[in-house]
Amino acid sequence: MDDLTQALSASFAVSQEPNSTAAPHPRLAQYKSKSSALEQSERRLRFLALQKSKRLNYVNHARCLADGDWTGADSDGEQDMEEQGKERGATEGMEMEVERRKLPKLYADQLMLSEWLVDVPPELDTGWLMVVCPIGKRSLIVASKGSTAAYTKSGYCVNRFPSLLPGGNRHNSAKGKDYTILDCIYSEVDRTYYILDVMCWSGHPVYDCSTEFRFFWLQSKVQEADGLSKISKRNPFRFVSLQSKDCSSESIQKALSADYTFNVDGLLFYHRETHYTPGSTPLVGWLRPYMVTDILGVEVPVGPLTLKPEYAQQQIQQILEHKKPSSGVRPAYRSGSYELESLSTPCGNDGDDSLNCLNQKPIRESGMES
């Protein structure tokens, strides 16, 4: 049964996103793609150029998320995103209709998602930042009007509770003027929301700011927020910001030999200049720790994080073949077999647990503070 599940997960696709992290890494996959697409490095350049030319109304977008009211959504901004999507589809030579790209309404598809890091950028050590990520479920956190809501990638509100985030409880909501929007990874084991990125803090949106600035601003704001990392009546879940590091070989080696208070899932690589854009982007890459040597060519210390699973050893030849420059070798999958709320790790090792993750339903709101 396990072999059948693995075979199905490696062959069945439901999405059109190239290098989707829901599928195996293209260099580790068993088959080559029959379709063509632009190299990941070329798409990065196009994304960077487009974000300079397309300015969207993120101030209004953040306000809509905070208020839950989309009647004032910016149609001009949506048109820009639609045109951007058409341009992307044309340049990639897609034979199918391109999905309309626009600022999403409601709470689904609000998170910026990664692709597998396939084409290693030559400026990785100087132009990118790395974040070590815990195992958990990606969550959109919206603190507004005196309460804090947690949404899944699909837009389900799975919890509502007070927090010490600006706007997150009735004592610091400032009559709705303060609101905070975060990209988090929720660890049920630690009862902790690990903050991956910030889109808005205390009513100040930073969607169109660089990664380097967003990460710096996030760290400074979290340090100013007393009690955010402790569980209390007004803060029943911990909020802890994840640390970013440069991508030099020494930094990567040190990160993979360090001890962490959480179980490590993988590594996210952010281009320093990318804005926070909902949807998948080649400007954010994802690798499992054991892939670092084969993909990045960086020697890593032997340890629990870098221990390769059995199937990885069987795929070394595919890795080496995909490293060869060839116009015929394309990313193996445009999409994965299923969508998970975690970055790439199922809830458990058992297949039934993974399916339960997919069928997660909204839960009742937790008790608010008195």
Coordinates of C-alpha atoms in Angstrom, one line a residue, residues 29-322:
A29 CA 11.7 12.9 -9.5
Q30 CA 11.5 9.6 -11.4
Y31 CA 10.4 11.1 -14.7
K32 CA 11.1 14.1 -16.9
S33 CA 8.4 16.5 -17.9
K34 CA 7.1 16.3 -21.4
S35 CA 6.2 20.0 -21.6
S36 CA 8.5 23.0 -21.8
A37 CA 8.7 26.1 -19.7
L38 CA 11.0 28.9 -19.0
E39 CA 14.0 28.2 -16.9
Q40 CA 13.4 29.1 -13.2
S41 CA 16.2 31.6 -13.4
E42 CA 14.5 33.4 -16.3
R43 CA 11.2 33.5 -14.5
R44 CA 12.9 35.1 -11.5
L45 CA 14.1 38.0 -13.7
R46 CA 10.7 38.5 -15.1
F47 CA 9.0 38.4 -11.7
L48 CA 11.5 41.1 -10.4
A49 CA 10.9 43.3 -13.5
L50 CA 7.1 42.9 -13.1
Q51 CA 7.0 43.8 -9.5
K52 CA 8.7 47.1 -10.3
S53 CA 6.3 48.0 -13.0
K54 CA 3.1 46.7 -11.4
R55 CA 2.1 48.7 -8.3
L56 CA -1.0 47.3 -6.6
N57 CA -3.1 48.9 -3.9
Y58 CA -1.8 46.9 -0.9
V59 CA -3.0 49.4 1.6
N60 CA -6.6 48.8 0.5
H61 CA -6.0 45.1 0.3
A62 CA -4.7 44.9 3.9
R63 CA -7.7 46.9 5.1
C64 CA -10.0 44.4 3.3
L65 CA -8.3 41.5 5.1
A66 CA -8.6 43.2 8.4
D67 CA -12.2 44.2 8.1
G68 CA -13.4 41.2 6.2
D69 CA -15.1 43.5 3.8
W70 CA -14.3 43.2 0.0
T71 CA -16.8 45.7 -1.4
G72 CA -14.0 48.3 -1.8
A73 CA -11.5 46.0 -3.5
D74 CA -9.3 47.8 -6.1
S75 CA -10.5 46.8 -9.5
D76 CA -7.5 48.6 -11.1
G77 CA -5.1 46.5 -9.0
E78 CA -6.9 43.4 -10.1
Q79 CA -6.6 44.4 -13.7
D80 CA -2.9 44.8 -13.3
M81 CA -2.5 41.4 -11.8
E82 CA -4.6 39.9 -14.6
E83 CA -2.4 41.5 -17.3
Q84 CA 0.6 40.3 -15.4
G85 CA -0.7 36.7 -15.5
K86 CA -1.4 37.0 -19.3
E87 CA 2.2 38.2 -19.8
R88 CA 3.6 35.4 -17.8
G89 CA 1.5 32.9 -19.8
A90 CA 2.6 34.3 -23.1
T91 CA 6.3 34.3 -22.2
E92 CA 6.2 30.7 -20.9
G93 CA 4.5 29.5 -24.1
M94 CA 1.7 27.9 -22.3
E95 CA -0.7 26.1 -24.6
M96 CA -3.5 26.2 -22.0
E97 CA -5.5 29.1 -20.8
V98 CA -3.6 31.1 -18.2
E99 CA -5.2 31.4 -14.8
R100 CA -6.1 35.0 -14.0
R101 CA -3.6 36.5 -11.6
K102 CA -5.0 39.1 -9.3
L103 CA -5.0 40.1 -5.6
P104 CA -7.2 37.4 -4.1
K105 CA -10.4 38.2 -2.3
L106 CA -11.5 36.7 0.9
Y107 CA -8.9 34.6 2.8
A108 CA -7.9 31.9 0.4
D109 CA -4.6 32.1 -1.6
Q110 CA -3.2 35.0 0.5
L111 CA 0.1 33.4 1.3
M112 CA 3.3 33.7 -0.8
L113 CA 4.3 30.1 -1.6
S114 CA 7.6 28.7 -2.7
E115 CA 8.8 26.6 -5.5
W116 CA 11.5 23.9 -5.3
L117 CA 14.9 25.5 -5.7
V118 CA 15.9 24.0 -9.1
D119 CA 18.1 26.5 -10.8
V120 CA 20.6 27.7 -8.2
P121 CA 21.1 31.4 -8.6
P122 CA 24.8 32.4 -9.0
E123 CA 24.3 35.2 -6.4
L124 CA 22.8 32.9 -3.8
D125 CA 25.4 33.8 -1.2
T126 CA 24.9 37.6 -1.5
G127 CA 21.4 38.1 -3.0
W128 CA 19.3 35.6 -1.0
L129 CA 18.3 34.9 2.6
M130 CA 17.6 31.6 4.2
V131 CA 15.1 30.6 6.9
V132 CA 15.1 27.3 8.8
C133 CA 11.4 26.2 9.0
P134 CA 9.7 24.0 11.6
I135 CA 7.3 21.3 10.8
G136 CA 3.8 22.7 11.0
K137 CA 0.9 24.1 9.0
R138 CA 1.0 27.4 7.1
S139 CA -1.4 29.9 8.6
L140 CA -2.6 33.3 7.6
I141 CA -2.9 35.3 10.9
V142 CA -5.2 38.4 10.9
A143 CA -5.4 40.4 14.1
S144 CA -8.1 43.0 14.0
K145 CA -11.1 44.4 15.8
G146 CA -10.0 42.9 19.1
S147 CA -9.5 39.3 18.1
T148 CA -7.0 37.2 16.2
A149 CA -8.1 34.7 13.4
A150 CA -6.0 31.9 12.0
Y151 CA -6.8 30.8 8.4
T152 CA -5.5 27.9 6.3
K153 CA -4.0 28.3 2.9
S154 CA -7.5 27.5 1.5
G155 CA -9.1 30.3 3.5
Y156 CA -10.8 28.3 6.3
C157 CA -10.9 30.0 9.7
V158 CA -9.7 27.3 12.0
N159 CA -9.3 29.3 15.2
R160 CA -10.1 32.7 16.7
F161 CA -8.5 33.8 19.9
P162 CA -7.1 36.9 21.7
S163 CA -3.4 37.8 21.2
L164 CA -0.9 40.5 22.1
L165 CA -0.5 41.3 18.4
P166 CA -1.5 44.9 17.5
G167 CA -5.3 44.7 17.1
G168 CA -5.4 41.2 18.4
N169 CA -7.4 41.7 21.6
R170 CA -10.0 44.1 22.9
H171 CA -7.5 46.0 25.0
N172 CA -5.2 47.0 22.2
S173 CA -7.5 47.2 19.2
A174 CA -7.7 51.0 19.1
K175 CA -11.2 50.9 17.7
G176 CA -10.2 49.0 14.6
K177 CA -7.3 51.3 13.5
D178 CA -4.6 48.7 14.5
Y179 CA -4.5 45.5 12.6
T180 CA -1.7 43.0 11.9
I181 CA -1.3 40.4 9.1
L182 CA 1.3 37.6 9.3
D183 CA 2.5 34.6 7.5
C184 CA 3.0 31.9 10.1
I185 CA 3.8 28.2 10.6
Y186 CA 1.7 26.7 13.3
S187 CA 3.1 23.9 15.5
E188 CA 0.4 22.2 17.5
V189 CA 3.1 20.4 19.5
D190 CA 4.6 23.7 20.7
R191 CA 1.3 25.6 20.7
T192 CA 3.3 28.2 18.8
Y193 CA 2.8 30.3 15.7
Y194 CA 6.3 30.7 14.2
I195 CA 6.3 34.0 12.2
L196 CA 7.7 33.5 8.8
D197 CA 6.9 36.9 7.2
V198 CA 5.0 40.0 7.8
M199 CA 2.5 41.7 5.5
C200 CA 1.1 44.4 7.8
W201 CA 1.9 45.5 11.4
S202 CA -0.2 47.8 13.4
G203 CA -2.0 49.2 10.3
H204 CA 1.2 49.7 8.2
P205 CA 1.3 47.3 5.2
V206 CA 4.7 46.2 3.9
Y207 CA 3.6 44.0 1.0
D208 CA 5.6 46.0 -1.5
C209 CA 8.8 46.2 0.6
S210 CA 11.8 44.0 0.0
T211 CA 12.3 40.8 1.9
E212 CA 15.4 42.3 3.6
F213 CA 13.3 45.2 5.0
R214 CA 10.3 43.0 6.0
F215 CA 12.5 40.6 7.9
F216 CA 14.3 43.4 9.7
W217 CA 11.1 45.2 10.5
L218 CA 9.5 42.0 11.8
Q219 CA 12.3 41.3 14.2
S220 CA 12.3 44.9 15.6
K221 CA 8.5 44.9 16.0
V222 CA 8.4 41.5 17.7
Q223 CA 11.0 42.6 20.2
E224 CA 8.9 45.6 21.1
A225 CA 5.8 43.5 21.7
D226 CA 6.0 42.4 25.4
G227 CA 4.7 39.0 26.2
L228 CA 4.1 37.8 22.6
S229 CA 6.4 34.8 23.0
K230 CA 4.7 33.7 26.3
I231 CA 1.4 31.9 26.8
S232 CA -1.1 34.0 28.9
K233 CA -4.8 34.7 29.2
R234 CA -4.5 37.4 26.6
N235 CA -2.1 35.4 24.5
P236 CA -3.0 31.7 24.5
F237 CA -0.6 30.9 21.7
R238 CA 3.0 31.8 21.5
F239 CA 4.2 34.0 18.6
V240 CA 7.9 33.5 17.8
S241 CA 9.7 35.1 14.8
L242 CA 12.0 32.8 12.7
Q243 CA 15.5 34.1 12.1
S244 CA 16.9 34.7 8.6
K245 CA 20.5 34.0 7.7
D246 CA 22.7 34.7 4.7
C247 CA 23.2 31.9 2.2
S248 CA 27.0 31.6 2.3
S249 CA 28.3 28.0 2.6
E250 CA 29.5 28.7 6.1
S251 CA 26.1 30.0 7.2
I252 CA 24.3 27.0 5.6
Q253 CA 26.7 24.5 7.3
K254 CA 26.3 26.2 10.6
A255 CA 22.5 26.2 10.3
L256 CA 22.4 22.5 9.5
S257 CA 24.6 21.6 12.5
A258 CA 22.7 23.8 15.0
D259 CA 20.2 22.6 17.6
Y260 CA 16.6 23.9 17.3
T261 CA 13.7 24.0 19.8
F262 CA 11.4 22.7 17.0
N263 CA 11.5 19.8 14.6
V264 CA 13.0 21.1 11.3
D265 CA 11.0 20.6 8.1
G266 CA 13.2 22.4 5.5
L267 CA 14.9 25.5 4.3
L268 CA 13.2 28.5 2.6
F269 CA 15.4 30.7 0.4
Y270 CA 14.1 34.3 -0.2
H271 CA 15.4 36.7 -2.8
R272 CA 16.4 39.8 -0.9
E273 CA 14.4 42.1 -3.2
T274 CA 11.2 40.2 -3.7
H275 CA 8.0 41.8 -2.5
Y276 CA 5.3 39.8 -0.6
T277 CA 3.2 38.5 -3.5
P278 CA 0.3 36.1 -2.9
G279 CA 0.7 32.8 -4.8
S280 CA 3.7 30.7 -5.7
T281 CA 6.9 32.5 -6.9
P282 CA 10.3 31.4 -8.2
L283 CA 11.8 34.2 -5.9
V284 CA 11.2 31.9 -2.9
G285 CA 12.9 28.4 -3.0
W286 CA 12.4 25.4 -0.9
L287 CA 14.7 22.5 -0.1
R288 CA 14.8 19.7 2.4
P289 CA 18.1 19.7 4.4
Y290 CA 19.3 16.4 2.9
M291 CA 19.1 18.0 -0.6
V292 CA 21.6 20.8 0.1
T293 CA 24.7 18.9 -1.0
D294 CA 23.2 17.6 -4.2
I295 CA 21.4 20.7 -5.2
L296 CA 23.6 23.5 -3.9
G297 CA 26.9 21.7 -3.9
V298 CA 27.6 22.6 -0.3
E299 CA 29.2 20.0 2.0
V300 CA 27.1 19.6 5.1
P301 CA 27.9 18.0 8.4
V302 CA 26.5 14.5 9.0
G303 CA 23.6 14.6 11.4
P304 CA 19.9 14.0 11.8
L305 CA 18.9 16.9 9.6
T306 CA 21.1 15.8 6.7
L307 CA 20.5 12.1 6.8
K308 CA 19.1 11.0 3.5
P309 CA 16.1 8.8 3.2
E310 CA 16.4 5.5 1.3
Y311 CA 14.7 6.8 -1.8
A312 CA 17.1 9.7 -2.1
Q313 CA 20.1 7.3 -2.6
Q314 CA 18.2 5.7 -5.5
Q315 CA 17.7 9.0 -7.2
I316 CA 21.3 10.3 -7.4
Q317 CA 21.5 9.5 -11.1
Q318 CA 18.4 11.6 -11.8
I319 CA 19.9 14.4 -9.8
L320 CA 23.2 14.4 -11.8
E321 CA 21.3 14.1 -15.1
H322 CA 19.1 17.1 -14.4

